[in-house]
GROMACS .gro file of C-alpha atoms in nm:
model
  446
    1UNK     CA    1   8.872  12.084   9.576
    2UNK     CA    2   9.177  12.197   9.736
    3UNK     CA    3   9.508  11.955   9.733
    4UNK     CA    4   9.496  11.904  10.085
    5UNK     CA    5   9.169  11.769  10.078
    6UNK     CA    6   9.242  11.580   9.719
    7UNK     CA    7   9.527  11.417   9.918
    8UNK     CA    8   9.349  11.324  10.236
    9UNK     CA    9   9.109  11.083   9.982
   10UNK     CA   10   9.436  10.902   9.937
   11UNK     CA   11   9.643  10.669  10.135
   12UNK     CA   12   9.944  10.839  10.151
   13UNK     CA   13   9.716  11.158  10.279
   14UNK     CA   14   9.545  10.970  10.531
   15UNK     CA   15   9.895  10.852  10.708
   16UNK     CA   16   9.931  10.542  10.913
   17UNK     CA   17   9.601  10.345  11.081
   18UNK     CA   18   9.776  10.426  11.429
   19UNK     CA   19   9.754  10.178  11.741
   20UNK     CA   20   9.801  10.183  12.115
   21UNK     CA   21  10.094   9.955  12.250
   22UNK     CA   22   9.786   9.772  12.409
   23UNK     CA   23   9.679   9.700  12.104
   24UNK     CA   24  10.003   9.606  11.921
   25UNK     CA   25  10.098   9.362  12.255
   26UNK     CA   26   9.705   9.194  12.125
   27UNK     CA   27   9.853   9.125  11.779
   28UNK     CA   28  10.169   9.008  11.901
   29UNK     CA   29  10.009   8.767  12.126
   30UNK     CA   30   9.773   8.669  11.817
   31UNK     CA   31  10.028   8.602  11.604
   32UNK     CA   32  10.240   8.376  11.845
   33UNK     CA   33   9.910   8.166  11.878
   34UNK     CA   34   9.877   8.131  11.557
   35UNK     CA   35  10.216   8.026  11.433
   36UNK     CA   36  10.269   7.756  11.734
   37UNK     CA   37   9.944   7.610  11.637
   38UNK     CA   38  10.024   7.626  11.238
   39UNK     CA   39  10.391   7.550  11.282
   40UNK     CA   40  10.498   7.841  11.102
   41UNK     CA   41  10.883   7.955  11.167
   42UNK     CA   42  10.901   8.318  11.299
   43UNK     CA   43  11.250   8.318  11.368
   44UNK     CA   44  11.540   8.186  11.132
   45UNK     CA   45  11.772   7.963  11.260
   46UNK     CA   46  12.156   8.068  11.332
   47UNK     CA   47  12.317   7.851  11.098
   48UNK     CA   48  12.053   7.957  10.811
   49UNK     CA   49  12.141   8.346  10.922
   50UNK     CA   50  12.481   8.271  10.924
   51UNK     CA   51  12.511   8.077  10.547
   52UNK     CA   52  12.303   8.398  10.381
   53UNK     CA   53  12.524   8.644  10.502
   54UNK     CA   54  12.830   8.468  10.411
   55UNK     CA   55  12.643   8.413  10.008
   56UNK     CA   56  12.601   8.796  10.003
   57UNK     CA   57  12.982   8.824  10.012
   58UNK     CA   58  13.179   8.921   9.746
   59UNK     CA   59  12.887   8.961   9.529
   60UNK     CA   60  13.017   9.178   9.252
   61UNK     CA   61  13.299   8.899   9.206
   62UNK     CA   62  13.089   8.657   9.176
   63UNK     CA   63  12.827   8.833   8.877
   64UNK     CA   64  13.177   8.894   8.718
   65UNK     CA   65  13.285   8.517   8.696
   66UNK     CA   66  12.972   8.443   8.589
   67UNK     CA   67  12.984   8.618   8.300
   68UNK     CA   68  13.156   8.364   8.101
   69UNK     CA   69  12.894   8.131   8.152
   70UNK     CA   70  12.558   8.371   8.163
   71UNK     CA   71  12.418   8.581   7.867
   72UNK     CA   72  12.512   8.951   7.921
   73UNK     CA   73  12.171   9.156   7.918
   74UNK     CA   74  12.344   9.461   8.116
   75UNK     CA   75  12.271   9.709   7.820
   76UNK     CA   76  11.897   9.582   7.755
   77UNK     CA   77  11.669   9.832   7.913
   78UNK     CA   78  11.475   9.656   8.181
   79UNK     CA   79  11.267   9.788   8.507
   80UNK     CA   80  11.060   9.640   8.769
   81UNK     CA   81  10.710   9.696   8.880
   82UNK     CA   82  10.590   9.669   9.261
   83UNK     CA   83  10.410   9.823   9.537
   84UNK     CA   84  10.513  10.082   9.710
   85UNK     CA   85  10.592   9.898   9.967
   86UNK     CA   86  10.844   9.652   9.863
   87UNK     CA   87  11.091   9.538   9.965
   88UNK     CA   88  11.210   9.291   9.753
   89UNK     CA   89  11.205   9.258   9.353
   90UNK     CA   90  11.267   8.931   9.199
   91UNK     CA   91  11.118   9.013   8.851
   92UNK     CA   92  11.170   9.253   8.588
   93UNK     CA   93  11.051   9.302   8.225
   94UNK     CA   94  11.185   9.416   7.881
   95UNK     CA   95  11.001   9.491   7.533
   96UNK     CA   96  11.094   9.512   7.187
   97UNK     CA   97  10.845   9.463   6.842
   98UNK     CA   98  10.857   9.468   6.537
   99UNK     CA   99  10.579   9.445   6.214
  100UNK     CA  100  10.481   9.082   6.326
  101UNK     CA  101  10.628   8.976   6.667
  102UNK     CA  102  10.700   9.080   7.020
  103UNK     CA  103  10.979   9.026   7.205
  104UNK     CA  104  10.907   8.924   7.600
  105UNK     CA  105  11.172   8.878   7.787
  106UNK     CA  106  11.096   8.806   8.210
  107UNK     CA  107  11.370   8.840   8.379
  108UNK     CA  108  11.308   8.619   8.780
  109UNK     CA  109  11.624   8.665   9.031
  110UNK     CA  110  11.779   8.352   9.004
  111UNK     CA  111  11.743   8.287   9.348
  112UNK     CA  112  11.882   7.887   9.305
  113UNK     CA  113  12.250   8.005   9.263
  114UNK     CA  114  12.245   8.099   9.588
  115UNK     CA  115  11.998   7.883   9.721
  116UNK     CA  116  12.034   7.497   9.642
  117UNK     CA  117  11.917   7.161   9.764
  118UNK     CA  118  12.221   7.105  10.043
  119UNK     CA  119  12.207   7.420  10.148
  120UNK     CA  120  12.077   7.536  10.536
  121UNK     CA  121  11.878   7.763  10.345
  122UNK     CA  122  11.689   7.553  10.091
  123UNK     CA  123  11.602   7.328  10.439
  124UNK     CA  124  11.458   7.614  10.568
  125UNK     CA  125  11.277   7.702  10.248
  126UNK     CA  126  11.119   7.364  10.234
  127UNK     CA  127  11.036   7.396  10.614
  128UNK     CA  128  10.872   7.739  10.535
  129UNK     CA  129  10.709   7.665  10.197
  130UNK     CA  130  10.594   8.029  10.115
  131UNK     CA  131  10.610   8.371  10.248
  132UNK     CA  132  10.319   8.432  10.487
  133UNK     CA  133  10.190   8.815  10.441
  134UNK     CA  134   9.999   8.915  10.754
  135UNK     CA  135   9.872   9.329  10.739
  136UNK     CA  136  10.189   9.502  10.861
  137UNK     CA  137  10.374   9.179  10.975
  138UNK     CA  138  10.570   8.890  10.699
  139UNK     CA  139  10.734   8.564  10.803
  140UNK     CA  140  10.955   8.545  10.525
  141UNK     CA  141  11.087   8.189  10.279
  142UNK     CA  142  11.420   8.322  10.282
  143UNK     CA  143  11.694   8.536  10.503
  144UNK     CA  144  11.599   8.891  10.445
  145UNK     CA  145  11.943   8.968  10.428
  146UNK     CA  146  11.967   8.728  10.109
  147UNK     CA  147  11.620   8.826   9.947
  148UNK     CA  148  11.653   9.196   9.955
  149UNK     CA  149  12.032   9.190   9.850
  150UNK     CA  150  12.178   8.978   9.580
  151UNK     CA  151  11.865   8.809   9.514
  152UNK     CA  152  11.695   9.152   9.479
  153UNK     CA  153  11.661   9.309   9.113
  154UNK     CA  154  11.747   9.654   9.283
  155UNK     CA  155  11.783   9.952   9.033
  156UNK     CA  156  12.141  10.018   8.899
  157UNK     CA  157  12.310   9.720   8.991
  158UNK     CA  158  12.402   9.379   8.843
  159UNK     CA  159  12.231   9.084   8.927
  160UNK     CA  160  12.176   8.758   8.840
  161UNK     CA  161  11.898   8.605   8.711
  162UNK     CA  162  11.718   8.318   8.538
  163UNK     CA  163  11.527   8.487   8.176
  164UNK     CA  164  11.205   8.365   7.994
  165UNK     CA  165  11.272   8.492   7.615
  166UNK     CA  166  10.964   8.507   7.428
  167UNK     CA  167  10.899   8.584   7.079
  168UNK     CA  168  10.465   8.620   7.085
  169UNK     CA  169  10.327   8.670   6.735
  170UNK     CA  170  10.105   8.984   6.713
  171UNK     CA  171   9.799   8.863   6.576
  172UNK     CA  172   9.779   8.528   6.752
  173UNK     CA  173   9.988   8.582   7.078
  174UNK     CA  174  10.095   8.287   7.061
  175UNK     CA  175  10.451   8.187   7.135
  176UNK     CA  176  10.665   8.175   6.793
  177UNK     CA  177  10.968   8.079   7.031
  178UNK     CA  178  11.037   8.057   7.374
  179UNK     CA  179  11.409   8.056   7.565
  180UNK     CA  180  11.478   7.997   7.920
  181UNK     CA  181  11.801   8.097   8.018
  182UNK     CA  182  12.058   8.205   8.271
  183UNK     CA  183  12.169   8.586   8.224
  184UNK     CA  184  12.327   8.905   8.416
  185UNK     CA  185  12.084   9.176   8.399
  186UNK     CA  186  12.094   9.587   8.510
  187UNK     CA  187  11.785   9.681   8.604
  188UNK     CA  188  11.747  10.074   8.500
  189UNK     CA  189  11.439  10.193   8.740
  190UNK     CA  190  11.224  10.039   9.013
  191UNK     CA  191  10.868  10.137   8.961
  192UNK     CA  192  10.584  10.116   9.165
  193UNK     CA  193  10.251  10.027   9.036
  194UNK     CA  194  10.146  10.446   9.081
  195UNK     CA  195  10.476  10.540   8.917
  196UNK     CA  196  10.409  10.307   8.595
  197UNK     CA  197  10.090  10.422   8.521
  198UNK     CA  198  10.216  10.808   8.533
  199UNK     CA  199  10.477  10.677   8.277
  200UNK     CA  200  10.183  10.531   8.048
  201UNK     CA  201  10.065  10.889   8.069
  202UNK     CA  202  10.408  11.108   8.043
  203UNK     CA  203  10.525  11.148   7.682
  204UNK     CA  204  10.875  11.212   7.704
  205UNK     CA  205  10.917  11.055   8.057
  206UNK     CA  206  11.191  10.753   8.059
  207UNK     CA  207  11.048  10.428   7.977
  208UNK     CA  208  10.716  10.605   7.886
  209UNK     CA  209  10.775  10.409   7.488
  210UNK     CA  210  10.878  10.071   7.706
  211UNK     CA  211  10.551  10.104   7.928
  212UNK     CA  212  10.302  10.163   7.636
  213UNK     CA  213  10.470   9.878   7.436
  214UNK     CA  214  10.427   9.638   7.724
  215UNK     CA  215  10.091   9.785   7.811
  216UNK     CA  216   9.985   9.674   7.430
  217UNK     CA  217  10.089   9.358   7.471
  218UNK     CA  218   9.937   9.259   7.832
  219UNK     CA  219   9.564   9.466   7.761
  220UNK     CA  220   9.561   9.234   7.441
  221UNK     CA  221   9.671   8.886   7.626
  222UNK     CA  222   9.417   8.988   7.905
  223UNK     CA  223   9.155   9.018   7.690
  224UNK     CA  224   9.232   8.691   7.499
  225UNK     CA  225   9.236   8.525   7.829
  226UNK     CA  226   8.896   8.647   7.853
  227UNK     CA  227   8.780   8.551   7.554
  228UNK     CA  228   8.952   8.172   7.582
  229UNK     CA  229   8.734   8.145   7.891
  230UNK     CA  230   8.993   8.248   8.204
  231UNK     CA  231   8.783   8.363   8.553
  232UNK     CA  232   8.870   8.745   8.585
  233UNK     CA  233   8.764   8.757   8.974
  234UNK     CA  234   8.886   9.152   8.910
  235UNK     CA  235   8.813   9.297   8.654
  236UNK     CA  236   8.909   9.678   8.742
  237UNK     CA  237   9.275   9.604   8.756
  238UNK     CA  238   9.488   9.908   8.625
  239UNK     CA  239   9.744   9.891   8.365
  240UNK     CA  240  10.041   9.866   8.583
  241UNK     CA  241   9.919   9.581   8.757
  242UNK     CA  242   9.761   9.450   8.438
  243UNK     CA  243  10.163   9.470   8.298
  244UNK     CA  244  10.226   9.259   8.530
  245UNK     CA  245  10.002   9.005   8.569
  246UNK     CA  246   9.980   8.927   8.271
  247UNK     CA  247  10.370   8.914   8.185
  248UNK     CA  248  10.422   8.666   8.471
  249UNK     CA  249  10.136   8.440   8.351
  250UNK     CA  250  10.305   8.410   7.995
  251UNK     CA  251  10.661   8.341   8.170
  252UNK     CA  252  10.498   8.075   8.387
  253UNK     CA  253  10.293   7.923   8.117
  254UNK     CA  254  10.616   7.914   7.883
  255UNK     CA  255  10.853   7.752   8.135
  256UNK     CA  256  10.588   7.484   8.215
  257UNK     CA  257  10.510   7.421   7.855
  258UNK     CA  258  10.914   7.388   7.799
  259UNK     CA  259  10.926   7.137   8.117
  260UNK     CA  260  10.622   6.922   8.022
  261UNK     CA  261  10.616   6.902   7.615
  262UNK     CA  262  10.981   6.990   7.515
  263UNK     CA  263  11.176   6.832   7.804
  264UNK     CA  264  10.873   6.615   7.940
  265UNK     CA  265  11.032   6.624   8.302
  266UNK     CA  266  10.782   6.623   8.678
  267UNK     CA  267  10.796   6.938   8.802
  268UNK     CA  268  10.569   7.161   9.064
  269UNK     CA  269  10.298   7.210   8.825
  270UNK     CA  270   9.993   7.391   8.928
  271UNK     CA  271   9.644   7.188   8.959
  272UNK     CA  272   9.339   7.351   8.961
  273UNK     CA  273   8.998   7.094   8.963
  274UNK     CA  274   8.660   7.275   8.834
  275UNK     CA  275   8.363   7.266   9.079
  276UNK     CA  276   8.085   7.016   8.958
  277UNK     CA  277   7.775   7.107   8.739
  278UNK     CA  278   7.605   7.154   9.051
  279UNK     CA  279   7.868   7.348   9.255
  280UNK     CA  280   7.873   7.608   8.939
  281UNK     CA  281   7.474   7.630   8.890
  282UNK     CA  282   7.487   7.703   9.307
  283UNK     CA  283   7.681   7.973   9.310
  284UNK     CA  284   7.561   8.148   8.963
  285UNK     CA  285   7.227   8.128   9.097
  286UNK     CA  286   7.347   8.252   9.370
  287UNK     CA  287   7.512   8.566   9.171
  288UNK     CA  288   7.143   8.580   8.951
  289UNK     CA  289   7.007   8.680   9.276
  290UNK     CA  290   7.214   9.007   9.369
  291UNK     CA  291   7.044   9.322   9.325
  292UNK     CA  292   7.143   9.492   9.004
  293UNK     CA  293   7.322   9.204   8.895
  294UNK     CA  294   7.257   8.989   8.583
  295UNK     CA  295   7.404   8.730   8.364
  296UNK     CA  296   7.357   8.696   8.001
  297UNK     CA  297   7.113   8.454   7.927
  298UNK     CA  298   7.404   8.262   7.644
  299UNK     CA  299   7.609   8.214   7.858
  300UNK     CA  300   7.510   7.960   8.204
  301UNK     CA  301   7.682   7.731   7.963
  302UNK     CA  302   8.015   7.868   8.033
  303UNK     CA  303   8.040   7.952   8.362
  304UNK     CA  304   8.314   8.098   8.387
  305UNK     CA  305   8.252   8.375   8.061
  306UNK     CA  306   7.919   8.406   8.269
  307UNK     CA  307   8.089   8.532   8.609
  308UNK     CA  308   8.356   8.769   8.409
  309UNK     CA  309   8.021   8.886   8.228
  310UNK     CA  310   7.836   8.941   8.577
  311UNK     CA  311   8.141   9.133   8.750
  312UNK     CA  312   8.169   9.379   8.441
  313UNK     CA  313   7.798   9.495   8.451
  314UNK     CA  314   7.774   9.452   8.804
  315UNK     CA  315   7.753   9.785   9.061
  316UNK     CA  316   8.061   9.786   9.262
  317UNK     CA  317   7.891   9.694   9.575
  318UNK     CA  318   7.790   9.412   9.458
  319UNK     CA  319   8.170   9.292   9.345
  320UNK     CA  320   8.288   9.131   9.723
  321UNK     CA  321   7.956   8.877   9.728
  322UNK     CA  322   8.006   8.770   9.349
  323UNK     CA  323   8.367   8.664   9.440
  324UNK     CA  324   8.272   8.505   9.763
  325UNK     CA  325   8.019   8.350   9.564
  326UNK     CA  326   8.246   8.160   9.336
  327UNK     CA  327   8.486   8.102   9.606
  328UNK     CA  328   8.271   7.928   9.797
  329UNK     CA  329   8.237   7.645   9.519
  330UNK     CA  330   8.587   7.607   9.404
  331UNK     CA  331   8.817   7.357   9.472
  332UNK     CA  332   9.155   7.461   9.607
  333UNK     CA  333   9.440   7.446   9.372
  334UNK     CA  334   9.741   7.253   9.453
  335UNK     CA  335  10.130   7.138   9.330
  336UNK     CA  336  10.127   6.807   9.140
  337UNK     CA  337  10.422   6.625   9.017
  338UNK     CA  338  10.254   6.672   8.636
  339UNK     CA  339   9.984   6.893   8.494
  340UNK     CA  340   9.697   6.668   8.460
  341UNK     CA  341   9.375   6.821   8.498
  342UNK     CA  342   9.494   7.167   8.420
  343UNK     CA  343   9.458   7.499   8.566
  344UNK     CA  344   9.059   7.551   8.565
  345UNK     CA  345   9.028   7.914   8.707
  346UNK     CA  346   9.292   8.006   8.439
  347UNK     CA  347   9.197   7.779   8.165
  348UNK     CA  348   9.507   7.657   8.122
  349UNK     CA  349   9.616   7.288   8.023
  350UNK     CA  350   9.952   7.324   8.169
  351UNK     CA  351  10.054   7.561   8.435
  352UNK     CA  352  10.318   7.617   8.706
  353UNK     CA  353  10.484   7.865   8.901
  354UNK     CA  354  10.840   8.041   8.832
  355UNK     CA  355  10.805   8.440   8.880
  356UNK     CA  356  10.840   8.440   9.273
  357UNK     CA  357  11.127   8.250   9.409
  358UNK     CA  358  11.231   8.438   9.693
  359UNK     CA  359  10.839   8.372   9.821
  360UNK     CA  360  10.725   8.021   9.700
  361UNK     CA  361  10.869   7.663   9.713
  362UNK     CA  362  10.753   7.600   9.422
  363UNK     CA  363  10.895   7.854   9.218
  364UNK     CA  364  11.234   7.780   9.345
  365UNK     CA  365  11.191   7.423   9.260
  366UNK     CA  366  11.061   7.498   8.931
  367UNK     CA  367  11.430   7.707   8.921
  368UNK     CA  368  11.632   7.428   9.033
  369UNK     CA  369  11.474   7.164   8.765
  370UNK     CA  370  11.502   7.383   8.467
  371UNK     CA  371  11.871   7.496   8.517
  372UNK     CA  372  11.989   7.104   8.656
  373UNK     CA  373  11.699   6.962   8.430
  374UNK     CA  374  11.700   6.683   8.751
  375UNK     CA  375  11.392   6.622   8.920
  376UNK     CA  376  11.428   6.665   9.301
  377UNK     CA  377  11.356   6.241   9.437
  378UNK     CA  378  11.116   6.352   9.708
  379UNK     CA  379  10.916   6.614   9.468
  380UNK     CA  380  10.596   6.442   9.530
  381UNK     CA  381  10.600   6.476   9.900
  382UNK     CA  382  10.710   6.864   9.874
  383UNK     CA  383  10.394   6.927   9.625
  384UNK     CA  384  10.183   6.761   9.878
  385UNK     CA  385  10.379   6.987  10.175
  386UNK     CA  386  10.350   7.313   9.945
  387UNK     CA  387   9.999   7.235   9.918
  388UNK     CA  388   9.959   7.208  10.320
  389UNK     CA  389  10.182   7.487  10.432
  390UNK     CA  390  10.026   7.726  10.167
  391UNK     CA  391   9.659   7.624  10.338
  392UNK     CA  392   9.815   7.709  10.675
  393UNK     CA  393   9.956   8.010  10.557
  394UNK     CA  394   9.610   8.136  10.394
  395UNK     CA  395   9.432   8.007  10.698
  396UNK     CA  396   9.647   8.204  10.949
  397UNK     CA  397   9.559   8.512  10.713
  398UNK     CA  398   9.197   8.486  10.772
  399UNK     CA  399   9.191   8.431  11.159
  400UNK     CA  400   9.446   8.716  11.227
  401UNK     CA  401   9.207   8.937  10.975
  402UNK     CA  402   8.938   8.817  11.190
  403UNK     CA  403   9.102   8.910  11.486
  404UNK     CA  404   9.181   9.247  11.393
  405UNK     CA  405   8.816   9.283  11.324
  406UNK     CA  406   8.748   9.218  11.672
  407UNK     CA  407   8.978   9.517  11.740
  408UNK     CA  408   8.861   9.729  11.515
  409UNK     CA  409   9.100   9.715  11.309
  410UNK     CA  410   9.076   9.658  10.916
  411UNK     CA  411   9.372   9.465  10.749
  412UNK     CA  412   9.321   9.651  10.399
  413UNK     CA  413   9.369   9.958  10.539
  414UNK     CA  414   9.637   9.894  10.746
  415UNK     CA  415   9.809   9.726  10.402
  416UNK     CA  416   9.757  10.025  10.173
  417UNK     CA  417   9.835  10.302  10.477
  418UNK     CA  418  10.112  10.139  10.703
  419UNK     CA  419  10.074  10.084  11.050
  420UNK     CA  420  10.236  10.266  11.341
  421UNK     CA  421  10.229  10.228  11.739
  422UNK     CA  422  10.202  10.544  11.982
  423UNK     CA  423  10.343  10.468  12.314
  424UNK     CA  424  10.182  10.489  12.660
  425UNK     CA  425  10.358  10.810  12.748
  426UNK     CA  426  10.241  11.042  12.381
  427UNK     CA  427   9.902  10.823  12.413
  428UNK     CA  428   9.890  11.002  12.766
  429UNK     CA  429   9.905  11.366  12.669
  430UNK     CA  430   9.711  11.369  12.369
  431UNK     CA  431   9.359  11.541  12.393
  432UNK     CA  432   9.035  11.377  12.367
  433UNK     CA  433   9.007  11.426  12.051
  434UNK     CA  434   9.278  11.316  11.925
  435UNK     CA  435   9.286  11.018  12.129
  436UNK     CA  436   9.026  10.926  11.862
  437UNK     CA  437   9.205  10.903  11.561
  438UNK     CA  438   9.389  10.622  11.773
  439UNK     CA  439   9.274  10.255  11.784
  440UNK     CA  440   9.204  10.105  12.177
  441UNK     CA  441   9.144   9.775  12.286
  442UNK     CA  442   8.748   9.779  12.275
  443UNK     CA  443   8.562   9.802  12.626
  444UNK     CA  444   8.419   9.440  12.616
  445UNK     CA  445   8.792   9.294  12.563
  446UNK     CA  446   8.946   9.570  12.823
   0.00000   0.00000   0.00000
């Protein structure tokens, strides 16, 4: 096989899903449907625009006089991990072992210096809720011009951030000691999830020791989650994004752990209720009954080791319907002002979100309580509006997908490949044939 046809398998050698104006003018209208009737904010307000420009002022100042109060992690090698398509990075990881321990440290942008209840921003935030990710379009939590900046952990640059130190014991993984604190960090190379599986593979590369380290750690911690009974919906994940998941789950789990048994403060915990008996027999006899696929006979009694089970010896056609399956039977999760009930999907007694500030509530909340260690007064009713706003968010995902459908259009590919509009006047003097590769309003919605 030649390159050029190697590379036309991939995204990247495919190029953009390409659109008529017509079309793009559809989508437009579709999404300013959808956010008037879901109330989601397109547009920031002046005064918001105006207070995140003036925080990304005198920036380098700022890290500087913070230095007397922040731990100084400039010289500990650190990188982030994201798609290719980023365009903001508020997390970054460092490794280090020895004979019996690791040492974990997360660092999350600590997006609550700049952004703090008071603030026109934090209104907006709570307004927002979340980031909502439409294929090719985002309605962003926070200014852009804040989020990608100072509150970005962009490569060579200081920036501060909010660290999860943890010490994990190598035969247990268990935490041997955990310590959330405020640092300065200098992140030495943004990755993307391509990029950090090369460096797996590259002796000699930079950050090819760093990369296998972490890699050890996260395949091991994925496969106790496994084992301790955690839903893997996918389980072909590759290492990079296993790095990552994985790492963020241990930094959320150890901050919420720190809030609820060593601090024992309300936070924005994360509530997950298990389907019923009946809800869980439904939808694994529903699995039972896909061609090819089959669940071991030990284990109905856990349903959750029986799905990962099912998805690993399942054909890959048959992956979409056994996800859809146990979606269809479990509850939504939601934000709770404490933990009780746990995190079913994960199996997790205590869980809560801190790795994504710039695009949750939640996670900025979570920011704001551990540095203050004050509880916000209304944090009930902002778990119950997180809750809500993420639904609305999730829902407006699945009717614009829909829509696109109706176009012709698929949102996956349009997320991996990019999207770009051809104007009237090229669309005009292209031939026939390539008029094809372009998508048109179908003839029954002309």
């Amino acid at each position: 096989m030649s390159d050029a046809q190697a590379d036309a398998g991939t995204a990247e050698g495919q190029g953009p899903v390409r659109i008529t104006e017509t079309v793009a003018d559809r989508l437009a209208e579709k999404r300013a449907d959808l956010f008037e009737e879901f109330e989601i904010n397109d547009e920031f307000p002046s005064d918001v625009l105006v207070e995140a420009r003036k925080r990304t002022e005198d920036v380098y100042d700022e890290i500087e006089d913070e230095l007397e109060e922040r731990r100084d992690l400039r010289d500990l090698t650190a990188w982030t991990t994201d798609p290719a398509d980023a365009q903001d990075f508020d997390d970054a990881i460092s490794i280090d072992a020895d004979e019996e321990t690791y040492t974990l440290w997360v660092h999350i942008a600590d997006v609550s210096h700049y952004v703090h209840p008071g603030s026109e921003m934090w209104a907006e935030a709570v307004e927002r809720c979340n980031t909502v990710y439409l294929p090719a379009y985002t309605v962003h939590m926070l200014p852009p011009v804040l989020a990608e900046t100072v509150c970005s952990l962009v490569p060579e640059e200081d920036r501060l951030a909010h660290t999860v130190e943890m010490t994990i014991d190598r035969e247990t993984l268990s935490f041997e000691e955990v310590d959330i604190y405020k640092s300065v960090i200098h992140s030495d190379e943004r990755l993307t999830y391509t990029e950090a599986e090369n460096r797996i593979e590259e002796a000699g590369a930079p950050l090819h020791e760093e990369c296998n380290l972490v890699y050890e750690l996260a395949d091991q911690l994925h496969e106790q989650r496994k084992e301790d009974g955690s839903l893997v919906l996918n389980p072909s994940r590759d290492r990079a994004h296993t790095i990552v998941e994985e790492c963020m789950l241990k930094a959320n789990k150890a901050v919420t752990h720190e809030l609820m048994w060593d601090r024992g403060v309300e936070a924005m915990y994360r509530v997950h209720p298990q389907p019923t008996p009946d809800q869980w027999n439904e939808a694994l006899k529903e699995i039972q009954d896909l061609d090819g696929v089959s669940i071991p006979g030990g284990s109905w009694d856990e349903p959750r080791k029986a799905v990962n089970a099912a998805l690993e010896e399942s054909p890959g056609r048959q992956l979409n319907k056994i996800q859809r399956a146990v979606l269809k039977v479990m509850p939504r999760a939601k934000y709770m002002n404490d933990p009780f009930g746990g995190h079913h999907a994960l199996n997790f007694d205590i869980y809560g979100h801190f790795t994504s500030p710039i695009r949750r509530l939640s996670d900025l909340i979570n920011h704001w309580i551990v540095a203050e260690n004050d509880v916000p007064e209304d944090l009930i009713e902002l778990c119950d509006r997180a809750s809500d706003k993420e639904k609305d968010g999730e829902t407006v995902e699945r009717l614009y997908k829909q829509y696109m459908e109706e176009l012709h259009l698929e949102g996956h590919a349009i997320n991996d490949r990019g999207l770009e509009v051809v104007d009237d006047a090229d669309f005009a003097e292209m031939d026939e044939e390539e008029r094809e590769t372009v998508n048109q309003v179908p003839e029954t919605q002309q």
